[in-house]
Amino acid sequence: MSVEALAAELTSEPDVPDDASATAEATETADAAGAVQADATAELTETGEVTESAEAAEAAQVTAAAEVAEEPATVAAVTSADAPAEDAKAADAAAAEEPSVAAPVRHSGDRIARRYRLEECTTSNEVFSSWRAVDEKLRRAVGIHLIAAAHPRAKRVLAAARQAALLGDPRFVQVLDAVVDGDIVYVVREWLPDATGLDTLLLAEPLEPYEAYQLVRQLADAMNAAHRRGLAHLRLTPASVLRTDSGQHRIDGLAVNAALRGIESDDKTDAALQDTRAIGALLFASLTHRWPYPEGGHGLRGLPRDLGTVPAERVKAGVHRGLSDLTARTLCTPPGGKLTPITTPEELAKAIAELPKVRQPEPEPLVLPSYPSNRDAGRRPGAAASSAATTVTPSVPRPPRPPQAPPAPQPALPGRSGKALKWAVSLVVLGAIALGSWGTAEALMSRNNAGSTDTQLSQGQGGQSGGGHQSGQGNTGRSLKQLSLSSDSEFSPLDVPIAGAKAPMAIDGKSDTAWITSSYNGYPNFGNLPTRKDGSGIVVDLGSVQSVSEVKVLLPFAGQAQEILAAPAGATSEPLDLSGFTQRISNDGLLAGTSLDSGVLAKPVQTRYVLIHVTSLPADASQPGNYRGGISEIQVLG
């Protein structure tokens, strides 16, 4: 039989019947096709020519194999009879992973591990569920992910959570626990009640350029640190970026969010590229209020499909050029012009460091509330009315009094006794005058020393200085004027800034806005953390060396301790540690109120940089056992 005839016969063969006869028939058919192909191959070897018969034989073998594969009963029979034991085990394992294991069913009020009480479900799908819960042991809010222990992703979720917990970087939402408990796996993480998701912030309007700069800088630095430790996020979305009340951006779901959704990367290079493009997309959305891809997402509209991926400045006018170039280098392929692509968080962090300085928004002028002085007491309406009543009431003229005769002079003491008495009285008077002059000089010197660089903080209200001088006027009668503040920054010498983005609120002229620290547990000295042993505060830049005579500070909370220091006049840049502020304007002291006035200095301080150094925080009224402080407004007089 020719090869063409065999192929035609195989093609017209009816469906394979059931049971063992079908298996044998299919096997014989496949063997026949193989024999035909072997004959054809031998013939080709002898002749050295490629003929249509060989191609038909190969097609016949493929057709026979396809017919065998189409019948489930035949496959089962062949596997059970001929396949090795290892292949059978692999097939069983693959079959076991195919069916999806449903997410654990839990309800509000249920307890996990007899410790975590579920409160509110935030995410729920067929694989896992996420909850806001309460740690009843430590009495704090936490977040919990629940997934069935039998689910194929459970082991990856556990491994990712435990690796993320070992990172210990405060720029990430911390993983607190990851445990297999019976038929479920639960992952416990921090819960930040005061934080706001970037997806919520972007729904209203785009961010200011300085805020967008802070966002991309903090994200790039954090992800660079994570990739150095071998960790990737792979699902960095606006919802996974949280901005705390102190202005710090924290990343949620490092490695865990991707593991819960079965997202993987090919290798470390691919993981770095995915996270870098995700940061670029967040920056693009922050600048333009649009998602950089046509599909849109996270509540934002996408770009037109015919436009493609473009830099931010092509979508919105007035975008900061340096930030727009970052979006081109991370998202566009190629980025265009002379720009080089950025493919890793490390490269992105270096590019951000080389950007031209992004200016902070100009603060509004400082306007402090005016307080009535003692000189206005006589101008009160009541006093004016009584004075007017006295003036209007007519007075009855009195009769002229007769002139009184001057008293008769006392007779002088005669002789030497009178002279001696006169000299004694003169000496006593001179001595009294000398003592009075010495006491007055001593009092003036003490007052001057009280207003010097060792002045204690005033505990009084109404803006009165520790030396007793009225605010705005020097102790030598000179008038003081308010000095303009070029800029300010957070003083954080040993750790990342607590609320660096909100530092300008301390000089914006609004008493209802403030730079506020995070809430620290257990100890007023910033939680007794080694990275906060030098405290924190605000450094104001006067723009140039100025003569500083007085510093006023408004505080958002009472009970805070701070001191006022100044850098030496020769300092050409802002000191980075406490030792760089060598001049003291006021001593460290605890304030009962919210108004701090250093008092007018007897000798002005020559400086450019003034530090309001916070050393102890007041109790946090919203969280018992915690401490939080801040600075509302700063005014420097000279």
XYZ file of C-alpha atoms in Angstrom, residues 421-632:
212
model
C 23.978 116.467 113.977
C 23.973 118.098 110.539
C 27.057 116.131 109.484
C 25.556 112.888 110.798
C 22.341 113.419 108.871
C 24.314 114.249 105.697
C 26.390 111.066 106.006
C 23.285 108.937 106.505
C 21.653 110.473 103.425
C 24.797 109.957 101.323
C 25.045 106.345 102.510
C 21.417 105.692 101.613
C 21.958 107.167 98.147
C 25.063 104.984 97.607
C 23.235 101.821 98.708
C 20.278 102.659 96.489
C 22.528 103.222 93.475
C 24.360 99.919 94.057
C 21.072 98.005 94.380
C 19.708 99.572 91.192
C 22.855 98.680 89.246
C 22.738 95.105 90.544
C 19.092 94.758 89.526
C 19.830 96.087 86.032
C 22.753 93.701 85.604
C 20.611 90.751 86.726
C 17.887 91.745 84.274
C 20.386 92.024 81.428
C 21.773 88.608 82.251
C 18.258 87.193 82.284
C 17.819 88.412 78.700
C 21.204 87.083 77.523
C 21.920 83.843 75.682
C 21.253 81.854 78.874
C 17.672 83.096 79.182
C 15.191 80.512 80.494
C 11.977 79.984 78.572
C 9.109 82.169 79.714
C 6.247 80.245 81.307
C 3.817 83.130 81.061
C 1.194 83.931 78.464
C 0.584 86.930 76.276
C 3.997 86.936 74.598
C 5.946 88.449 77.539
C 9.627 87.618 77.485
C 11.595 85.982 80.289
C 13.444 89.239 80.903
C 10.242 91.216 81.320
C 10.572 93.215 78.099
C 7.608 93.780 75.904
C 7.619 91.762 72.670
C 9.027 93.609 69.689
C 11.145 96.136 71.625
C 14.704 95.587 72.830
C 15.925 96.168 76.363
C 17.970 99.103 75.107
C 14.921 100.793 73.612
C 15.640 99.621 70.048
C 12.706 98.551 67.865
C 12.734 95.013 66.429
C 11.437 93.971 63.038
C 10.372 90.604 61.737
C 13.017 88.892 59.616
C 11.992 87.112 56.422
C 12.529 83.354 56.380
C 14.005 82.026 53.149
C 13.038 78.389 53.788
C 12.853 75.726 56.459
C 13.478 72.009 56.789
C 12.993 69.256 59.337
C 15.881 68.554 61.711
C 16.346 64.760 61.685
C 20.078 64.008 62.074
C 19.949 60.246 62.757
C 17.008 58.963 60.692
C 14.769 59.732 57.742
C 12.536 62.785 58.246
C 9.372 62.257 60.257
C 7.278 64.748 58.298
C 9.701 66.508 55.973
C 7.012 67.432 53.455
C 5.065 69.372 56.100
C 8.000 71.436 57.353
C 6.858 74.512 55.328
C 3.655 74.565 57.394
C 5.721 75.903 60.302
C 6.387 79.162 58.413
C 3.238 79.512 56.277
C 1.617 82.137 58.517
C -1.356 79.912 59.365
C -1.806 78.955 62.979
C -4.202 76.135 62.042
C -1.525 74.281 60.040
C 1.514 72.708 61.648
C 4.463 70.388 61.270
C 3.479 67.429 63.478
C 5.560 64.395 64.426
C 4.431 60.789 64.323
C 2.909 59.230 67.445
C 5.547 57.468 69.583
C 4.655 54.776 72.078
C 5.686 54.597 75.723
C 8.223 57.409 76.087
C 8.029 61.185 75.491
C 11.614 61.282 74.152
C 10.462 60.029 70.738
C 9.717 56.523 71.972
C 13.245 56.181 73.419
C 14.401 55.123 69.945
C 18.177 55.197 69.297
C 17.565 56.867 65.936
C 15.762 59.738 67.710
C 18.111 60.313 70.639
C 18.980 63.768 69.269
C 15.300 64.693 68.967
C 13.878 66.571 66.019
C 12.580 70.035 65.153
C 12.647 72.706 62.454
C 15.625 74.623 61.021
C 14.781 78.007 59.478
C 17.056 79.639 56.913
C 17.218 83.451 57.040
C 18.829 83.586 53.582
C 21.959 85.331 54.887
C 23.649 86.110 58.180
C 21.285 88.292 60.226
C 21.226 89.841 63.685
C 18.707 87.818 65.730
C 17.351 89.363 68.932
C 14.197 87.356 69.636
C 12.441 84.147 68.490
C 8.735 83.374 68.920
C 7.143 79.969 68.402
C 3.526 78.780 68.419
C 2.930 75.113 69.286
C -0.046 72.879 68.422
C 0.061 71.066 71.777
C 0.860 72.085 75.350
C 3.451 70.246 77.421
C 6.285 70.114 74.888
C 9.966 70.722 75.736
C 12.332 72.472 73.345
C 15.311 74.791 73.099
C 16.313 77.398 70.528
C 19.808 77.180 69.056
C 21.657 78.920 66.245
C 24.488 78.014 63.923
C 27.675 80.124 64.036
C 27.848 83.141 61.779
C 30.504 81.467 59.635
C 28.321 78.460 58.740
C 27.991 78.356 54.945
C 25.413 75.537 54.892
C 22.778 74.106 57.175
C 24.399 71.929 59.903
C 23.455 68.264 59.666
C 23.835 67.384 63.357
C 23.274 68.944 66.754
C 26.927 69.854 67.265
C 26.687 72.341 64.389
C 24.381 74.671 66.381
C 26.817 76.234 68.860
C 24.936 79.414 69.867
C 22.153 79.213 72.426
C 19.146 81.524 72.249
C 17.076 79.793 74.953
C 17.572 76.870 77.310
C 15.754 73.549 77.178
C 12.476 73.857 79.094
C 9.005 72.355 79.373
C 6.127 74.656 78.386
C 2.764 74.464 80.098
C 1.126 76.468 77.309
C 1.466 76.695 73.544
C 3.321 80.030 73.257
C 7.126 80.247 73.416
C 9.066 83.530 73.471
C 12.828 83.474 73.934
C 12.846 87.047 75.221
C 14.898 89.913 73.796
C 18.596 89.146 73.961
C 20.949 91.685 75.535
C 23.412 90.934 72.733
C 21.946 89.854 69.380
C 23.130 86.584 67.840
C 24.713 86.698 64.398
C 23.509 83.649 62.427
C 21.782 82.406 59.300
C 20.299 79.141 60.603
C 18.040 78.940 63.678
C 16.977 75.571 65.130
C 13.808 74.989 67.165
C 15.042 71.774 68.794
C 12.225 69.588 70.183
C 13.528 67.301 72.940
C 10.377 65.932 74.617
C 6.867 65.347 73.255
C 3.532 65.911 75.020
C 0.991 63.125 75.538
C -1.115 62.218 72.499
C -4.743 62.784 73.466
C -6.022 60.535 70.648
C -3.851 57.538 71.605
C -3.325 56.917 75.357
C 0.226 55.941 76.154
C 1.604 57.626 73.029
C 3.359 60.960 72.560
C 3.226 63.442 69.685
C 4.312 67.058 69.223
C 4.964 69.669 66.566
C 5.439 73.336 65.649
C 2.711 75.609 64.251
